[in-house]
Short mmCIF file of C-alpha atoms in Angstrom, two decimals:
data_model
loop_
_atom_site.label_atom_id
_atom_site.label_comp_id
_atom_site.label_asym_id
_atom_site.label_seq_id
_atom_site.Cartn_x
_atom_site.Cartn_y
_atom_site.Cartn_z
CA MET A 1 48.22 56.86 41.25
CA SER A 2 48.64 56.30 44.98
CA ALA A 3 44.89 56.51 45.60
CA ALA A 4 44.25 53.87 42.94
CA VAL A 5 46.90 51.55 44.37
CA LEU A 6 45.81 52.06 47.98
CA ASP A 7 42.22 51.29 46.93
CA THR A 8 43.49 48.05 45.38
CA ALA A 9 45.44 47.30 48.56
CA ALA A 10 42.31 47.76 50.67
CA ARG A 11 40.60 45.04 48.60
CA GLU A 12 43.59 42.71 48.23
CA LYS A 13 45.04 42.92 51.74
CA ASP A 14 46.62 39.47 51.93
CA PHE A 15 47.52 38.98 48.28
CA ILE A 16 51.22 39.37 47.48
CA ALA A 17 51.96 42.72 45.83
CA LEU A 18 55.76 42.56 45.68
CA SER A 19 58.21 39.68 45.70
CA PHE A 20 61.87 40.49 46.29
CA ASN A 21 64.64 37.91 46.66
CA GLY A 22 62.34 35.51 48.48
CA ARG A 23 60.54 38.13 50.55
CA ARG A 24 56.80 38.31 49.87
CA ILE A 25 55.13 41.63 50.65
CA PRO A 26 51.30 41.57 50.82
CA PHE A 27 49.28 44.55 49.60
CA ALA A 28 48.41 45.54 53.19
CA GLU A 29 52.09 45.68 54.16
CA MET A 30 52.99 47.57 51.01
CA ALA A 31 50.22 50.10 51.69
CA ALA A 32 51.49 50.64 55.24
CA ASN A 33 55.02 51.18 53.90
CA ILE A 34 53.73 53.67 51.32
CA GLU A 35 51.94 55.66 54.03
CA ARG A 36 55.01 55.58 56.26
CA THR A 37 57.25 56.73 53.42
CA ALA A 38 54.82 59.53 52.56
CA LYS A 39 54.90 60.77 56.18
CA ALA A 40 58.70 60.53 56.26
CA PHE A 41 59.05 62.67 53.16
CA TYR A 42 56.58 65.18 54.57
CA ASN A 43 58.59 65.24 57.79
CA ILE A 44 61.80 66.31 56.01
CA GLY A 45 60.03 69.12 54.20
CA VAL A 46 58.83 67.69 50.91
CA ARG A 47 55.59 69.39 49.86
CA PRO A 48 53.11 69.18 46.95
CA GLY A 49 54.71 69.88 43.59
CA LYS A 50 58.29 69.31 44.78
CA ARG A 51 60.40 66.91 42.75
CA VAL A 52 62.52 64.25 44.48
CA LEU A 53 65.28 62.38 42.67
CA VAL A 54 64.71 58.62 43.05
CA CYS A 55 67.94 56.94 41.96
CA LEU A 56 67.14 53.29 42.67
CA PRO A 57 67.00 49.94 40.87
CA ASN A 58 64.03 47.55 41.23
CA VAL A 59 63.94 47.37 45.03
CA PRO A 60 60.87 47.76 47.29
CA GLN A 61 62.02 51.20 48.47
CA ALA A 62 61.62 52.49 44.90
CA ILE A 63 57.94 51.48 44.95
CA TYR A 64 57.39 53.06 48.37
CA CYS A 65 59.01 56.28 47.16
CA LEU A 66 56.95 56.39 43.94
CA TYR A 67 53.58 56.11 45.66
CA GLY A 68 54.63 57.78 48.92
CA LEU A 69 55.66 60.94 47.10
CA ASN A 70 52.49 60.82 45.04
CA ARG A 71 50.47 60.52 48.26
CA ILE A 72 51.70 63.93 49.43
CA GLY A 73 51.38 65.53 46.00
CA ALA A 74 55.10 65.47 45.27
CA VAL A 75 56.82 64.18 42.12
CA ALA A 76 59.19 61.22 41.75
CA ALA A 77 61.98 61.97 39.24
CA MET A 78 63.21 58.48 38.37
CA VAL A 79 66.82 58.11 37.17
CA HIS A 80 69.26 55.32 36.33
CA PRO A 81 71.52 54.59 39.35
CA LEU A 82 74.40 53.75 36.99
CA SER A 83 74.31 57.26 35.54
CA ALA A 84 77.60 59.13 35.61
CA VAL A 85 78.12 61.94 38.14
CA GLY A 86 77.75 64.61 35.45
CA GLU A 87 74.47 63.10 34.28
CA ILE A 88 73.01 63.00 37.79
CA VAL A 89 73.97 66.64 38.31
CA GLN A 90 72.22 67.45 35.04
CA TYR A 91 69.08 65.58 36.13
CA ILE A 92 69.02 67.33 39.51
CA ASN A 93 69.36 70.73 37.87
CA GLU A 94 66.89 69.93 35.11
CA ALA A 95 64.18 68.85 37.57
CA SER A 96 65.13 71.32 40.34
CA CYS A 97 65.43 68.49 42.88
CA GLU A 98 66.35 69.38 46.47
CA TYR A 99 65.96 65.85 47.82
CA ALA A 100 67.28 62.49 46.60
CA VAL A 101 67.11 58.78 47.49
CA THR A 102 69.70 56.21 46.43
CA LEU A 103 71.39 52.97 47.57
CA ASP A 104 74.48 52.76 49.77
CA GLN A 105 76.55 51.40 46.89
CA PHE A 106 76.09 54.74 45.08
CA TYR A 107 76.88 56.87 48.14
CA SER A 108 80.38 57.84 46.97
CA LYS A 109 78.94 58.91 43.60
CA PHE A 110 76.51 61.22 45.36
CA GLN A 111 79.34 62.64 47.44
CA GLU A 112 80.81 63.81 44.12
CA VAL A 113 77.39 65.04 43.02
CA GLY A 114 77.19 67.08 46.24
CA LYS A 115 80.28 69.02 45.24
CA GLN A 116 78.47 70.36 42.18
CA CYS A 117 74.94 70.89 43.47
CA ARG A 118 73.44 71.18 46.92
CA LEU A 119 70.78 68.78 48.19
CA LYS A 120 68.76 69.53 51.31
CA LYS A 121 68.56 65.83 52.12
CA LEU A 122 70.07 62.65 50.70
CA VAL A 123 68.44 59.41 51.90
CA ILE A 124 70.58 56.26 51.67
CA ALA A 125 68.73 52.93 51.46
CA ARG A 126 70.15 49.40 51.66
CA VAL A 127 69.12 46.25 49.84
CA SER A 128 69.58 44.26 53.06
CA ASP A 129 66.77 46.20 54.74
CA GLU A 130 64.27 44.45 52.46
CA LEU A 131 65.65 40.90 52.48
CA PRO A 132 64.00 38.01 54.38
CA PHE A 133 65.20 35.71 57.15
CA ILE A 134 68.99 35.45 57.55
CA LEU A 135 69.75 37.04 54.17
CA PRO A 136 70.20 40.60 55.53
CA PHE A 137 73.10 39.44 57.72
CA LEU A 138 74.71 37.48 54.91
CA TYR A 139 74.29 40.31 52.39
CA ARG A 140 75.85 42.84 54.75
CA LEU A 141 78.72 40.46 55.48
CA THR A 142 79.48 39.60 51.85
CA THR A 143 78.42 42.66 49.84
CA GLU A 144 77.47 45.81 51.73
CA CYS A 145 80.69 45.71 53.78
CA LYS A 146 82.51 46.60 50.54
CA PHE A 147 80.57 49.83 50.09
CA PRO A 148 81.86 53.12 51.53
CA LYS A 149 80.65 53.84 55.07
CA VAL A 150 77.71 56.24 55.10
CA VAL A 151 78.42 59.26 57.29
CA CYS A 152 75.18 60.74 58.54
CA THR A 153 75.03 64.54 58.64
CA ASP A 154 72.36 67.24 58.54
CA THR A 155 71.96 66.48 54.85
CA VAL A 156 72.59 62.70 54.75
CA THR A 157 70.43 60.13 56.50
CA LYS A 158 69.91 56.38 56.35
CA TRP A 159 66.60 54.95 55.17
CA ASN A 160 65.53 53.50 58.51
CA ASP A 161 66.33 56.76 60.32
CA PHE A 162 64.43 58.62 57.61
CA LEU A 163 61.39 56.37 58.21
CA GLN A 164 61.45 57.05 61.96
CA GLY A 165 60.59 60.64 61.12
CA ALA A 166 57.17 59.42 60.03
CA ASP A 167 56.26 59.17 63.72
CA ASN A 168 56.31 62.99 63.86
CA VAL A 169 53.48 63.21 61.30
CA THR A 170 49.97 62.12 62.23
CA ALA A 171 47.70 64.05 59.87
CA GLY A 172 47.65 66.66 57.13
CA TYR A 173 50.23 64.99 54.90
CA ALA A 174 47.91 63.42 52.30
CA PHE A 175 47.18 65.68 49.35
CA GLU A 176 44.19 65.39 47.05
CA LYS A 177 45.80 66.24 43.73
CA ASP A 178 44.46 66.86 40.25
CA CYS A 179 45.08 63.63 38.33
CA ARG A 180 46.10 65.58 35.24
CA THR A 181 48.98 67.35 36.97
CA GLU A 182 52.60 66.18 37.11
CA ALA A 183 53.17 62.94 39.04
CA VAL A 184 56.38 61.42 37.63
CA VAL A 185 59.38 62.68 35.70
CA LEU A 186 61.23 60.24 33.44
CA PHE A 187 64.32 61.28 31.55
CA SER A 188 64.63 60.63 27.85
CA GLY A 189 66.07 62.12 24.73
CA GLY A 190 62.59 62.92 23.45
CA THR A 191 62.20 63.50 19.72
CA THR A 192 65.11 65.94 19.46
CA GLY A 193 67.95 63.76 20.80
CA THR A 194 68.90 65.84 23.85
CA SER A 195 68.26 64.69 27.41
CA LYS A 196 65.12 66.22 28.92
CA GLY A 197 62.77 65.61 31.80
CA ILE A 198 59.37 64.32 30.67
CA MET A 199 56.43 65.34 32.88
CA LEU A 200 53.83 62.58 33.17
CA SER A 201 50.55 62.70 35.07
CA ASP A 202 48.58 60.30 37.27
CA TYR A 203 46.04 60.20 34.43
CA ASN A 204 48.78 59.08 32.01
CA PHE A 205 49.84 56.16 34.24
CA ASN A 206 46.34 55.06 35.26
CA ALA A 207 45.19 55.10 31.65
CA LEU A 208 48.21 53.02 30.66
CA ALA A 209 47.43 50.45 33.37
CA LEU A 210 43.87 50.01 32.07
CA GLN A 211 45.03 49.88 28.45
CA THR A 212 47.77 47.33 29.13
CA ALA A 213 45.47 45.08 31.15
CA THR A 214 42.91 45.21 28.34
CA MET A 215 45.44 44.50 25.58
CA ALA A 216 46.86 41.55 27.52
CA ASP A 217 43.61 39.73 26.68
CA GLU A 218 44.28 37.54 29.70
CA GLU A 219 43.38 37.81 33.38
CA VAL A 220 45.87 40.22 34.98
CA TRP A 221 44.17 40.25 38.40
CA HIS A 222 46.05 37.91 40.78
CA SER A 223 48.64 37.18 38.09
CA LYS A 224 52.44 37.48 38.42
CA MET A 225 54.70 39.70 36.36
CA LEU A 226 58.47 39.25 36.29
CA ALA A 227 59.59 42.89 36.63
CA ALA A 228 63.06 42.94 35.11
CA MET A 229 62.56 46.19 33.22
CA PRO A 230 63.84 49.02 35.47
CA VAL A 231 61.63 51.41 37.42
CA PHE A 232 63.41 54.41 35.87
CA HIS A 233 62.20 53.24 32.43
CA GLY A 234 58.61 53.86 31.32
CA PHE A 235 58.25 50.20 30.32
CA GLY A 236 59.31 48.97 33.75
CA LEU A 237 57.45 51.56 35.79
CA GLY A 238 54.26 51.69 33.74
CA VAL A 239 53.80 48.05 32.69
CA CYS A 240 55.75 45.90 35.15
CA ILE A 241 54.92 47.90 38.28
CA HIS A 242 51.93 50.25 38.03
CA THR A 243 49.76 48.01 35.86
CA MET A 244 50.19 45.16 38.35
CA MET A 245 49.68 47.34 41.44
CA PHE A 246 46.65 48.99 39.82
CA THR A 247 44.97 45.71 38.88
CA GLY A 248 45.87 43.61 41.91
CA GLY A 249 48.71 41.47 40.64
CA THR A 250 52.21 40.62 41.84
CA SER A 251 55.42 42.28 40.64
CA ILE A 252 58.48 40.07 41.09
CA LEU A 253 61.23 42.65 41.43
CA VAL A 254 64.48 41.97 39.57
CA PRO A 255 67.03 44.61 40.63
CA ARG A 256 69.72 43.50 38.20
CA PHE A 257 69.37 41.38 35.08
CA ASN A 258 71.50 38.27 34.85
CA VAL A 259 70.29 35.57 32.50
CA LYS A 260 71.10 32.71 34.89
CA SER A 261 69.35 34.26 37.92
CA TYR A 262 66.49 35.41 35.67
CA ALA A 263 65.99 31.82 34.51
CA GLN A 264 66.01 30.67 38.14
CA LEU A 265 63.31 33.22 38.97
CA ILE A 266 61.17 31.87 36.14
CA LYS A 267 61.59 28.30 37.41
CA LYS A 268 60.86 29.23 41.02
CA ASN A 269 58.05 31.78 40.60
CA ARG A 270 56.40 30.57 37.38
CA PRO A 271 55.27 34.06 36.31
CA ASN A 272 52.31 34.64 34.05
CA PHE A 273 53.73 37.65 32.23
CA ILE A 274 57.20 38.63 31.07
CA ALA A 275 58.10 41.99 29.53
CA GLY A 276 61.50 42.95 28.24
CA VAL A 277 63.70 44.34 25.50
CA PRO A 278 64.87 42.12 22.61
CA THR A 279 68.27 41.73 24.29
CA LEU A 280 66.61 39.92 27.19
CA PHE A 281 64.82 37.45 24.91
CA GLU A 282 67.97 36.87 22.88
CA ALA A 283 69.83 36.04 26.11
CA ILE A 284 67.15 33.60 27.26
CA ALA A 285 66.95 31.81 23.91
CA ARG A 286 70.69 31.42 23.42
CA ASN A 287 71.39 29.91 26.86
CA THR A 288 70.56 26.49 28.30
CA TYR A 289 69.33 27.61 31.73
CA LEU A 290 65.69 26.89 30.85
CA ASP A 291 66.26 23.61 29.06
CA GLY A 292 63.42 21.22 29.83
CA VAL A 293 61.47 23.81 31.89
CA ASP A 294 57.70 23.82 31.42
CA LEU A 295 56.53 27.36 30.56
CA SER A 296 52.81 26.65 30.30
CA CYS A 297 52.40 29.23 33.10
CA LEU A 298 53.00 32.09 30.65
CA ARG A 299 49.98 34.08 29.47
CA GLY A 300 51.89 36.89 27.81
CA VAL A 301 55.41 37.74 26.65
CA PHE A 302 55.87 41.33 25.52
CA SER A 303 58.83 42.90 23.73
CA GLY A 304 59.48 46.64 23.58
CA GLY A 305 62.15 49.30 23.97
CA ASP A 306 63.70 48.41 20.62
CA SER A 307 62.77 46.73 17.35
CA LEU A 308 62.29 42.98 17.55
CA SER A 309 63.87 41.44 14.49
CA VAL A 310 61.86 38.94 12.43
CA GLU A 311 64.61 36.38 13.07
CA LEU A 312 64.53 36.83 16.84
CA LYS A 313 60.73 36.64 16.93
CA LYS A 314 60.76 33.35 15.05
CA LYS A 315 63.53 32.07 17.30
CA PHE A 316 61.71 32.96 20.52
CA ASP A 317 58.34 31.74 19.29
CA SER A 318 59.98 28.36 18.64
CA PHE A 319 61.57 28.51 22.08
CA LEU A 320 58.16 29.09 23.70
CA LYS A 321 56.56 26.25 21.75
CA GLU A 322 59.39 23.86 22.70
CA HIS A 323 58.78 24.76 26.35
CA ASN A 324 55.07 23.89 26.28
CA SER A 325 53.81 27.48 26.06
CA ARG A 326 50.64 28.19 24.10
CA ILE A 327 51.56 31.83 23.40
CA ARG A 328 53.83 33.75 21.04
CA ILE A 329 55.93 36.82 21.76
CA ARG A 330 54.06 40.07 21.12
CA GLU A 331 55.93 43.17 19.98
CA GLY A 332 54.93 46.64 21.11
CA TYR A 333 55.90 50.19 20.34
CA GLY A 334 55.92 53.35 22.36
CA THR A 335 57.87 56.35 23.60
CA THR A 336 58.53 57.73 27.06
CA GLU A 337 56.50 60.74 25.95
CA CYS A 338 53.52 58.33 26.16
CA VAL A 339 54.89 56.66 29.32
CA THR A 340 55.72 53.54 27.32
CA ALA A 341 53.76 51.23 25.00
CA SER A 342 50.90 52.67 22.98
CA CYS A 343 50.74 49.97 20.31
CA LEU A 344 50.89 46.16 20.56
CA THR A 345 50.56 43.08 18.37
CA PRO A 346 47.08 41.59 18.97
CA HIS A 347 46.89 38.23 20.72
CA ASP A 348 45.10 36.60 17.79
CA LYS A 349 46.70 38.13 14.71
CA GLU A 350 50.18 39.21 13.72
CA LYS A 351 51.85 40.50 10.59
CA GLU A 352 55.53 40.06 9.88
CA GLY A 353 57.39 43.30 10.57
CA SER A 354 54.41 45.00 12.22
CA ILE A 355 54.42 46.47 15.73
CA GLY A 356 50.67 45.85 16.01
CA ILE A 357 47.66 48.05 16.52
CA PRO A 358 47.08 51.03 18.84
CA TYR A 359 46.10 50.59 22.47
CA PRO A 360 42.45 51.39 23.36
CA ASP A 361 41.79 55.16 23.15
CA MET A 362 45.14 55.76 21.39
CA ILE A 363 44.96 57.15 17.86
CA PHE A 364 47.82 56.79 15.39
CA ARG A 365 48.24 58.65 12.16
CA ILE A 366 51.08 58.87 9.66
CA CYS A 367 52.00 62.40 8.62
CA GLU A 368 54.39 63.96 6.18
CA PRO A 369 57.46 64.63 8.38
CA GLY A 370 57.47 68.07 9.91
CA THR A 371 53.84 68.70 8.99
CA GLU A 372 50.33 67.75 10.08
CA THR A 373 49.39 66.45 6.64
CA GLU A 374 48.09 62.91 7.02
CA LEU A 375 49.34 60.39 4.48
CA PRO A 376 47.35 57.54 2.87
CA PHE A 377 47.63 53.90 3.96
CA GLY A 378 50.87 52.30 2.82
CA GLU A 379 52.90 55.51 2.64
CA GLU A 380 55.81 56.16 5.00
CA GLY A 381 55.85 59.23 7.19
CA GLU A 382 56.16 60.40 10.78
CA ILE A 383 54.26 58.42 13.43
CA CYS A 384 51.97 60.80 15.35
CA ILE A 385 50.03 59.71 18.44
CA SER A 386 47.10 61.10 20.42
CA GLY A 387 45.44 59.72 23.53
CA PRO A 388 45.30 59.72 27.34
CA THR A 389 48.93 58.73 27.91
CA VAL A 390 50.49 61.64 25.98
CA MET A 391 52.82 63.59 28.27
CA ILE A 392 52.21 66.98 29.83
CA GLY A 393 55.46 68.16 28.25
CA TYR A 394 59.20 68.58 28.75
CA ILE A 395 60.49 70.52 31.77
CA ASN A 396 61.57 74.04 30.76
CA HIS A 397 61.86 73.21 27.07
CA GLU A 398 59.11 75.27 25.48
CA GLU A 399 60.63 75.19 22.00
CA GLU A 400 60.71 71.37 22.02
CA ASN A 401 57.19 71.26 23.46
CA ALA A 402 55.94 73.45 20.63
CA SER A 403 57.60 71.26 17.99
CA THR A 404 56.58 67.95 19.57
CA LEU A 405 53.03 68.58 20.84
CA HIS A 406 50.57 69.98 18.31
CA LYS A 407 46.90 70.83 18.91
CA ASP A 408 44.57 70.31 15.98
CA GLY A 409 41.42 72.24 15.14
CA SER A 410 39.27 70.08 17.41
CA GLY A 411 41.55 70.61 20.40
CA ARG A 412 43.16 67.17 20.26
CA ILE A 413 46.85 67.01 21.19
CA TRP A 414 49.14 65.09 18.85
CA LEU A 415 52.60 63.85 19.79
CA HIS A 416 55.03 63.95 16.87
CA THR A 417 57.34 61.04 17.70
CA GLY A 418 60.18 61.69 15.27
CA ASP A 419 59.84 58.07 14.12
CA LEU A 420 59.17 56.95 10.57
CA GLY A 421 56.54 54.33 9.90
CA MET A 422 53.48 53.39 7.91
CA MET A 423 49.97 52.06 8.49
CA ASP A 424 48.21 49.44 6.41
CA GLU A 425 44.50 49.35 5.59
CA GLU A 426 43.76 47.16 8.64
CA GLY A 427 45.33 49.68 11.00
CA PHE A 428 48.52 47.71 11.64
CA ILE A 429 51.52 49.95 12.27
CA TYR A 430 55.01 49.34 10.86
CA PHE A 431 58.03 51.05 12.40
CA ARG A 432 60.76 51.88 9.89
CA GLN A 433 63.47 53.96 11.52
CA ARG A 434 64.08 56.93 13.76
CA ILE A 435 64.09 60.34 12.18
CA LYS A 436 66.17 61.53 15.07
CA ARG A 437 69.67 60.18 15.28
CA MET A 438 69.60 57.88 18.25
CA ILE A 439 71.16 54.56 19.26
CA VAL A 440 69.18 51.97 21.21
CA THR A 441 71.40 49.51 23.08
CA SER A 442 69.85 46.85 25.35
CA GLY A 443 66.67 48.93 25.39
CA TYR A 444 68.36 52.16 26.54
CA ASN A 445 68.40 55.32 24.44
CA VAL A 446 71.89 56.68 23.74
CA TYR A 447 72.36 60.08 22.13
CA PRO A 448 75.48 60.35 19.94
CA SER A 449 75.72 64.14 20.22
CA GLN A 450 76.11 63.93 24.00
CA ILE A 451 78.96 61.41 23.79
CA GLU A 452 80.58 63.39 20.98
CA ASN A 453 80.59 66.47 23.22
CA VAL A 454 82.46 64.44 25.85
CA LEU A 455 84.93 63.04 23.30
CA ASP A 456 85.60 66.47 21.81
CA ALA A 457 86.52 67.75 25.27
CA HIS A 458 89.53 65.39 25.37
CA LYS A 459 92.77 67.24 24.62
CA ALA A 460 93.76 64.79 21.88
CA VAL A 461 90.46 64.84 19.96
CA ARG A 462 89.83 67.28 17.14
CA MET A 463 86.60 65.77 15.87
CA SER A 464 84.42 62.79 16.72
CA CYS A 465 81.40 60.85 15.55
CA VAL A 466 79.45 58.19 17.42
CA ILE A 467 77.30 55.56 15.74
CA GLY A 468 75.43 52.38 16.60
CA VAL A 469 76.64 49.17 15.02
CA PRO A 470 74.62 45.93 14.88
CA ASP A 471 75.16 43.50 17.72
CA PRO A 472 73.48 40.06 18.06
CA TYR A 473 73.01 40.52 21.81
CA LYS A 474 72.54 44.26 22.47
CA MET A 475 70.92 44.85 19.05
CA GLN A 476 73.22 47.91 18.77
CA LYS A 477 76.47 48.81 20.47
CA VAL A 478 78.16 52.19 20.62
CA LYS A 479 81.26 52.88 18.54
CA ALA A 480 83.25 56.10 18.44
CA PHE A 481 85.36 57.52 15.63
CA VAL A 482 87.83 60.31 16.32
CA VAL A 483 90.25 62.52 14.42
CA LEU A 484 93.26 63.54 16.52
CA ASN A 485 94.70 66.98 17.04
CA GLU A 486 98.17 67.74 15.73
CA GLY A 487 100.89 66.42 17.98
CA PHE A 488 99.00 63.28 19.00
CA LYS A 489 99.57 59.82 17.55
CA ASP A 490 97.26 56.84 17.60
CA SER A 491 98.18 54.20 20.19
CA PRO A 492 96.39 51.67 22.42
CA GLU A 493 97.32 53.81 25.42
CA LEU A 494 95.75 56.94 23.92
CA ARG A 495 92.54 55.11 23.02
CA GLU A 496 92.34 53.77 26.59
CA ASP A 497 92.88 57.29 27.91
CA ILE A 498 90.03 58.59 25.75
CA LEU A 499 87.74 55.83 27.06
CA ALA A 500 88.78 56.59 30.65
CA HIS A 501 87.84 60.23 30.02
CA CYS A 502 84.42 59.11 28.75
CA LYS A 503 83.78 57.00 31.86
CA LYS A 504 83.77 60.16 33.98
CA PHE A 505 80.81 61.61 32.10
CA VAL A 506 79.01 58.75 30.34
CA ALA A 507 76.82 56.03 31.87
CA LYS A 508 78.15 52.49 31.64
CA TYR A 509 75.44 51.31 29.25
CA ALA A 510 76.22 54.23 26.87
CA MET A 511 80.00 53.76 26.82
CA PRO A 512 81.64 53.18 23.43
CA TYR A 513 83.00 49.65 23.17
CA GLU A 514 85.70 50.89 20.80
CA VAL A 515 87.43 54.09 19.72
CA GLU A 516 88.62 54.02 16.12
CA VAL A 517 91.08 56.71 15.02
CA ARG A 518 90.65 58.07 11.49
CA GLU A 519 92.68 60.58 9.49
CA GLU A 520 89.42 62.24 8.40
CA LEU A 521 85.69 61.64 8.78
CA PRO A 522 83.37 61.51 5.74
CA LYS A 523 81.45 64.72 5.12
CA THR A 524 78.21 65.68 3.39
CA LEU A 525 78.07 68.35 0.71
CA VAL A 526 77.27 70.97 3.34
CA GLY A 527 80.22 69.95 5.50
CA LYS A 528 78.47 67.84 8.17
CA VAL A 529 79.87 64.49 9.25
CA ALA A 530 78.21 61.78 7.15
CA TYR A 531 77.69 59.35 10.00
CA THR A 532 75.68 56.98 7.81
CA LYS A 533 78.89 56.21 5.88
CA LEU A 534 80.69 54.99 9.00
CA SER A 535 80.55 51.40 10.23
#
């Protein structure tokens, strides 16, 4: 990955690679920062094959870490910075990380993490270090002053001090790695609904970049992509970042989505491509921030991470037309086990309810669930995928690997997605529903069993069930049902206490919006909670 991007940088020296809050970073400058970051990691002891936890939003340091680690043969384990302490500890243990990078605003969280697992080195970056002109001073004065003071120790260092260590390394740090070995770890529920680390290779990401650029059916070279999808998400990292860096385009980094500021970025930067989850497009269409704005600059608008409803597609297509855009929104489908998208609506043909056709070199087939028996066109079954973006596997989960990755008689590896769908005679794919029980809220995967485990640990809770309920903005929101232990009575104070307990262990985006107390929960004939009967 790093070699491909550095080759691009050598050709595109003066072209802008990254744009961040008004700061424009040319490819040559980005390449120098990648090399410096690589040397700095090497200086603190990171070596080929070692995993480093990168807990950052869409800031330039995240890009330097991604390619800098890759340059020395190490692995970037990308995680959501809003993850709860318990989740971060789980990620660190799962990926065997001894080093981590995060922002100063999450420093206190990592102090708590440090009480449960030991890191050799924690690097603390600041947003202000990457802002232009007078903005660093203003940001420190108005925002960073509110964050806890970082105390540097043998195990904690600030980003700029960390970079100074690069001066100690002059040669021998770059590692020529096998492109089919592990390069990035992304965390997902996989097809079984439990959080696991997904090992992805350089080959996976480079193939995705070529596929995405081809499927765009527009010139990606020297184009601009508004990168609002996060770098810890396959969609954000693979499409919004690596595809643009690979092909010689510009990624406009959006560290935190806010519909008003997002609209301002569109007005100011006039991007050529936008990628996001349905929630993002719903937010844009329902607000007035882009009223009267000419969007003829757009060459592609891509939706993924969750199902795009027919109603929302029609609504956003009308929005684009009203704003002088010649294009329509294109829905894609994918899983983190294939980095991200592996199927996309063609630019010149769409079918209502379809998620499109496979990417180049990706093969889809519909099988009888739990088997390798391929079903005829028009019949529903499990979506199975084969191609160059299929993951290496899950970290230390051999049973799940065996059930998810199957090799056929010709040696081809098939990913069993756990998703139900069908294929028509023209090869268009239709997604129906998830076989696995999973909630998708604002594009993030939420696993009910994990939240139920947290709820059941509360002293007042005897039994719980978590479901997703329809929401016009988030598409789904998380709702919890609980049955109380004897001696406890339902009250607003108790429900708030249960939610406060959840906040200690559950990420903000996965938090239940409501706890409903029931006398009993519906059961199936075999005694399991019938979650489909709850609403």
